[in-house]
CSV table of C-alpha atoms and ligand atoms in Angstrom, one decimal:
chain,number,residue,atom,x,y,z
A,59,MET,CA,119.6,106.6,90.6
A,60,VAL,CA,116.9,104.1,89.9
A,61,THR,CA,114.2,104.0,92.5
A,62,ALA,CA,111.9,101.0,93.1
A,63,ALA,CA,108.3,101.4,91.9
A,64,PRO,CA,106.3,102.8,94.8
A,65,SER,CA,103.7,100.5,96.4
A,66,ARG,CA,101.3,102.8,98.0
A,67,ARG,CA,98.0,101.2,99.1
A,68,LYS,CA,95.2,103.4,97.9
A,69,LEU,CA,93.2,105.2,100.7
A,70,VAL,CA,89.6,106.5,100.4
A,71,VAL,CA,88.4,108.7,103.2
A,72,GLY,CA,84.9,110.0,103.7
A,73,ASN,CA,84.6,113.5,105.1
A,74,TRP,CA,81.1,113.7,106.4
A,75,LYS,CA,81.6,117.4,107.4
A,76,MET,CA,78.7,118.6,109.7
A,77,ASN,CA,76.2,116.1,108.4
A,78,GLY,CA,74.4,113.0,109.8
A,79,SER,CA,72.2,111.8,112.5
A,80,VAL,CA,72.3,108.8,114.7
A,81,ALA,CA,69.8,107.0,112.5
A,82,ALA,CA,71.3,108.2,109.2
A,83,ASN,CA,74.8,107.2,110.2
A,84,ALA,CA,73.7,103.7,111.3
A,85,ALA,CA,72.0,103.2,107.9
A,86,LEU,CA,75.0,104.5,106.0
A,87,LEU,CA,77.5,102.4,108.0
A,88,ASP,CA,75.4,99.2,107.7
A,89,ALA,CA,75.4,99.7,103.9
A,90,LEU,CA,79.2,100.1,103.8
A,91,LYS,CA,79.8,97.1,106.0
A,92,ALA,CA,77.6,94.9,103.9
A,93,ALA,CA,79.3,96.0,100.6
A,94,SER,CA,82.5,94.7,99.2
A,95,LEU,CA,84.7,97.7,99.1
A,96,GLY,CA,87.7,96.3,97.2
A,97,SER,CA,91.4,96.5,98.1
A,98,ALA,CA,91.7,100.1,99.2
A,99,GLU,CA,92.0,101.2,102.8
A,100,VAL,CA,88.7,102.9,103.7
A,101,SER,CA,88.0,105.4,106.5
A,102,VAL,CA,85.2,107.7,107.5
A,103,CYS,CA,85.9,111.0,109.3
A,104,VAL,CA,82.8,111.8,111.2
A,105,PRO,CA,81.5,114.6,113.5
A,106,ALA,CA,83.0,114.1,117.0
A,107,PRO,CA,79.7,113.4,118.8
A,108,TYR,CA,79.2,110.3,116.7
A,109,LEU,CA,82.6,108.8,117.2
A,110,ARG,CA,81.6,106.4,119.9
A,111,ASP,CA,78.6,105.0,117.9
A,112,VAL,CA,80.8,104.8,114.8
A,113,ALA,CA,83.5,103.0,116.7
A,114,THR,CA,81.0,100.5,118.0
A,115,SER,CA,79.5,100.0,114.5
A,116,LEU,CA,82.9,99.6,112.7
A,117,ALA,CA,84.8,97.7,115.5
A,118,ASN,CA,84.8,94.4,113.7
A,119,SER,CA,85.0,95.7,110.1
A,120,ALA,CA,87.9,96.6,107.8
A,121,ILE,CA,86.7,100.2,107.8
A,122,ALA,CA,88.6,102.7,109.9
A,123,TRP,CA,87.3,105.9,111.4
A,124,GLY,CA,88.5,109.3,112.3
A,125,ALA,CA,87.7,112.9,113.1
A,126,GLN,CA,87.7,116.1,111.0
A,127,ASP,CA,89.9,118.3,113.3
A,128,CYS,CA,91.7,118.2,116.6
A,129,SER,CA,93.2,120.7,119.0
A,130,ALA,CA,96.9,121.5,118.9
A,131,HIS,CA,96.8,121.5,122.7
A,132,ALA,CA,97.0,118.5,125.0
A,133,SER,CA,94.3,119.5,127.5
A,134,GLY,CA,93.0,122.4,129.5
A,135,ALA,CA,90.9,125.5,129.2
A,136,TYR,CA,90.1,125.3,125.4
A,137,THR,CA,86.3,125.4,125.4
A,138,GLY,CA,84.8,123.5,122.5
A,139,GLU,CA,88.0,121.8,121.5
A,140,VAL,CA,88.7,118.1,121.2
A,141,SER,CA,92.1,116.7,121.9
A,142,ALA,CA,94.0,114.1,119.8
A,143,ALA,CA,94.2,111.9,122.9
A,144,MET,CA,90.4,111.9,123.1
A,145,LEU,CA,90.2,110.8,119.5
A,146,ALA,CA,92.8,108.1,120.1
A,147,GLU,CA,90.8,106.8,123.0
A,148,LEU,CA,87.8,106.4,120.7
A,149,GLY,CA,89.8,104.3,118.3
A,150,CYS,CA,90.3,106.9,115.6
A,151,ARG,CA,93.0,106.1,113.0
A,152,HIS,CA,92.8,109.3,111.1
A,153,VAL,CA,92.2,113.0,111.8
A,154,ILE,CA,91.8,115.6,109.1
A,155,VAL,CA,93.8,118.8,109.8
A,156,GLY,CA,93.9,122.1,107.8
A,157,HIS,CA,90.8,121.5,105.8
A,158,SER,CA,90.2,124.6,103.7
A,159,GLU,CA,86.9,125.1,105.4
A,160,ARG,CA,88.7,125.5,108.7
A,161,ARG,CA,91.4,127.6,107.2
A,162,ALA,CA,88.8,129.9,105.6
A,163,MET,CA,86.0,130.0,108.2
A,164,HIS,CA,87.9,129.4,111.4
A,165,GLY,CA,91.1,131.4,110.7
A,166,GLU,CA,93.5,128.5,110.9
A,167,GLY,CA,96.9,129.3,109.6
A,168,ASP,CA,99.8,127.1,108.4
A,169,ARG,CA,101.6,127.0,111.8
A,170,LEU,CA,98.4,126.0,113.7
A,171,VAL,CA,97.7,123.2,111.1
A,172,ALA,CA,101.3,122.0,111.6
A,173,ASP,CA,100.9,122.0,115.4
A,174,LYS,CA,97.6,120.0,115.0
A,175,ALA,CA,99.4,117.5,112.8
A,176,ALA,CA,102.1,117.2,115.5
A,177,ALA,CA,99.5,116.6,118.2
A,178,ALA,CA,97.8,113.9,116.1
A,179,LEU,CA,101.1,112.1,115.6
A,180,ALA,CA,102.0,112.4,119.3
A,181,ASN,CA,98.8,110.4,120.0
A,182,GLY,CA,99.3,107.7,117.4
A,183,LEU,CA,96.8,109.2,114.9
A,184,VAL,CA,97.5,109.7,111.2
A,185,PRO,CA,96.9,113.3,110.3
A,186,ILE,CA,95.5,113.9,106.9
A,187,VAL,CA,97.0,117.3,106.1
A,188,CYS,CA,94.9,119.3,103.6
A,189,VAL,CA,96.5,121.8,101.2
A,190,GLY,CA,95.0,123.6,98.2
A,191,GLU,CA,94.7,126.9,96.4
A,192,THR,CA,91.7,129.1,95.9
A,193,LEU,CA,90.4,130.0,92.4
A,194,ALA,CA,92.0,133.4,92.6
A,195,GLU,CA,95.3,131.8,93.5
A,196,ARG,CA,95.1,129.3,90.6
A,197,GLU,CA,94.3,132.1,88.2
A,198,ALA,CA,97.3,134.1,89.5
A,199,ASN,CA,99.5,131.0,88.8
A,200,ALA,CA,100.2,130.8,92.5
A,201,THR,CA,99.1,127.2,93.0
A,202,GLU,CA,102.6,125.8,93.6
A,203,ASN,CA,103.6,128.6,95.9
A,204,VAL,CA,100.5,128.2,98.0
A,205,VAL,CA,100.7,124.4,98.4
A,206,ALA,CA,104.4,124.6,99.0
A,207,ARG,CA,103.9,127.2,101.8
A,208,GLN,CA,101.1,125.1,103.4
A,209,LEU,CA,102.9,121.8,103.2
A,210,GLY,CA,106.3,123.4,104.0
A,211,ALA,CA,105.0,124.7,107.3
A,212,VAL,CA,104.0,121.2,108.3
A,213,ILE,CA,107.4,119.8,107.2
A,214,ASP,CA,109.2,122.5,109.3
A,215,VAL,CA,107.4,121.4,112.4
A,216,LEU,CA,107.3,117.6,111.9
A,217,ALA,CA,110.8,117.2,110.4
A,218,ALA,CA,111.4,113.4,110.0
A,219,ARG,CA,107.9,112.6,111.4
A,220,ILE,CA,106.5,113.9,108.1
A,221,ASP,CA,106.8,110.4,106.7
A,222,ALA,CA,103.8,109.3,108.9
A,223,VAL,CA,101.3,111.8,107.4
A,224,VAL,CA,98.8,111.5,104.6
A,225,VAL,CA,98.6,114.6,102.4
A,226,ALA,CA,95.3,115.7,100.7
A,227,TYR,CA,95.4,118.0,97.8
A,228,GLU,CA,92.0,119.8,97.7
A,229,PRO,CA,91.8,122.7,95.4
A,230,VAL,CA,89.3,125.0,97.2
A,231,TRP,CA,87.5,125.8,93.9
A,232,ALA,CA,86.7,122.1,93.5
A,233,ILE,CA,85.2,121.5,96.9
A,234,GLY,CA,81.5,121.0,96.9
A,235,THR,CA,81.2,122.9,93.6
A,236,GLY,CA,80.9,120.0,91.2
A,237,LYS,CA,84.0,121.3,89.5
A,238,THR,CA,86.7,118.7,89.6
A,239,ALA,CA,90.4,119.2,88.8
A,240,THR,CA,91.1,117.2,85.7
A,241,PRO,CA,93.2,114.1,86.3
A,242,SER,CA,96.2,115.9,84.6
A,243,GLU,CA,95.7,119.1,86.6
A,244,ALA,CA,95.5,117.1,89.9
A,245,GLN,CA,98.4,114.9,88.9
A,246,ALA,CA,100.6,117.9,88.2
A,247,VAL,CA,100.1,119.2,91.7
A,248,HIS,CA,100.5,115.8,93.3
A,249,ALA,CA,103.8,115.3,91.5
A,250,PHE,CA,104.9,118.7,92.7
A,251,LEU,CA,104.0,117.9,96.3
A,252,ARG,CA,105.8,114.6,96.1
A,253,ALA,CA,108.9,116.2,94.7
A,254,LEU,CA,108.7,118.8,97.5
A,255,LEU,CA,108.5,116.1,100.1
A,256,GLY,CA,111.5,114.4,98.5
A,257,LYS,CA,113.6,117.6,98.5
A,258,ARG,CA,112.8,118.1,102.1
A,259,GLY,CA,114.1,114.6,103.0
A,260,ALA,CA,110.9,112.8,103.3
A,261,ALA,CA,110.4,109.2,102.1
A,262,SER,CA,108.3,110.7,99.4
A,263,ALA,CA,107.7,107.6,97.4
A,264,ALA,CA,105.8,106.0,100.3
A,265,ILE,CA,103.7,109.0,101.4
A,266,ARG,CA,100.1,108.9,100.2
A,267,ILE,CA,98.7,112.0,98.5
A,268,LEU,CA,94.9,112.0,98.2
A,269,TYR,CA,92.9,114.2,95.9
A,270,GLY,CA,89.7,115.8,97.1
A,271,GLY,CA,87.2,118.1,95.5
A,272,SER,CA,84.0,116.9,93.9
A,273,VAL,CA,85.2,113.3,93.5
A,274,LYS,CA,82.2,111.3,92.3
A,275,ALA,CA,81.5,107.7,91.3
A,276,ASP,CA,81.9,108.7,87.6
A,277,ASN,CA,85.2,110.6,87.8
A,278,ALA,CA,87.0,108.5,90.5
A,279,THR,CA,88.5,105.9,88.3
A,280,GLU,CA,90.2,108.4,86.1
A,281,LEU,CA,91.5,110.4,89.0
A,282,PHE,CA,92.8,107.4,90.9
A,283,ALA,CA,94.6,106.1,87.8
A,284,ALA,CA,97.0,109.1,87.8
A,285,PRO,CA,100.4,107.9,89.1
A,286,ASP,CA,100.7,110.3,92.1
A,287,ILE,CA,97.1,110.2,93.2
A,288,ASP,CA,96.8,107.6,96.0
A,289,GLY,CA,93.1,107.8,96.7
A,290,GLY,CA,90.6,110.4,97.7
A,291,LEU,CA,89.1,112.6,100.4
A,292,ILE,CA,85.4,112.5,99.6
A,293,GLY,CA,82.9,115.0,100.9
A,294,GLY,CA,79.4,115.1,99.5
A,295,ALA,CA,79.6,111.7,97.8
A,296,SER,CA,80.6,110.0,101.1
A,297,LEU,CA,77.1,110.6,102.5
A,298,LYS,CA,75.5,108.3,99.9
A,299,ALA,CA,76.3,104.7,100.4
A,300,ALA,CA,76.1,103.7,96.7
A,301,ASP,CA,78.3,106.5,95.6
A,302,PHE,CA,80.9,106.0,98.3
A,303,ILE,CA,81.0,102.3,97.7
A,304,ALA,CA,81.5,102.9,94.0
A,305,ILE,CA,84.4,105.3,94.7
A,306,CYS,CA,86.0,102.9,97.1
A,307,ARG,CA,85.9,100.2,94.4
A,308,ALA,CA,87.3,102.6,91.9
A,309,ALA,CA,90.4,102.8,94.0
A,310,ASN,CA,91.4,99.1,93.5
B,269,PGA,P1,83.5,117.4,98.2
B,269,PGA,O1,84.4,117.8,99.5
B,269,PGA,O2,83.8,116.0,97.8
B,269,PGA,O3,82.1,117.6,98.6
B,269,PGA,O4,83.9,118.4,97.1
B,269,PGA,C1,85.7,117.3,99.6
B,269,PGA,C2,86.2,117.8,100.9
B,269,PGA,O5,86.0,119.0,101.3
B,269,PGA,O6,87.0,117.1,101.6
């Protein structure tokens, strides 16, 4: 069967992690708004306490915003948690779920990540579902097993709703380390994930799969040129206006 060439608009998402201040955020967003970012969809996922300020700042811009996590629960006695409905009320478009830092440091398992993705979708948010292997898993040739297990758990829970997610492949060994997967290493995993989505009945040619892990202004062009890499999830470099702007432009 001949399938039409996919037309996936590139997406570049800044993951600020636990960084920023009211003043620093305002300066960063002012710089982004003043820049021409090119044709990619651009979003910033910021710490929850800043969401209202960020929503106000970006309201009349082309830049979307989102959060870095949400609760799997709708409401109730979950001290410290933030619901997807709250994020939706603050105008979020995206929410990251299953980031490796949450899996590793907050004990989040595959099923919880899937439930968070479901909560996000139920509230009109686009979950950015993160998957990725550790260095030990890569060295044991377990990369495909690990990412298939992680994404498979989300497909199990979402079923046909999987078509509405964004997937982010973030090899744990490349996050914040300055070590980037080469474009061909990343492409191989992206192609594997897209094939898995297709086998599970998803509209895989339309689903965006982002790469994350030490994306910088000087490696973004090469990474984004790979056929199954549809943009990036950017940590450290999203905190520097000039770097993030260059990465957005590289996603044209
Ligand atoms: P990094 O982080 O770009 O700083 O490696 C990426 C991420 O964790 O999303």
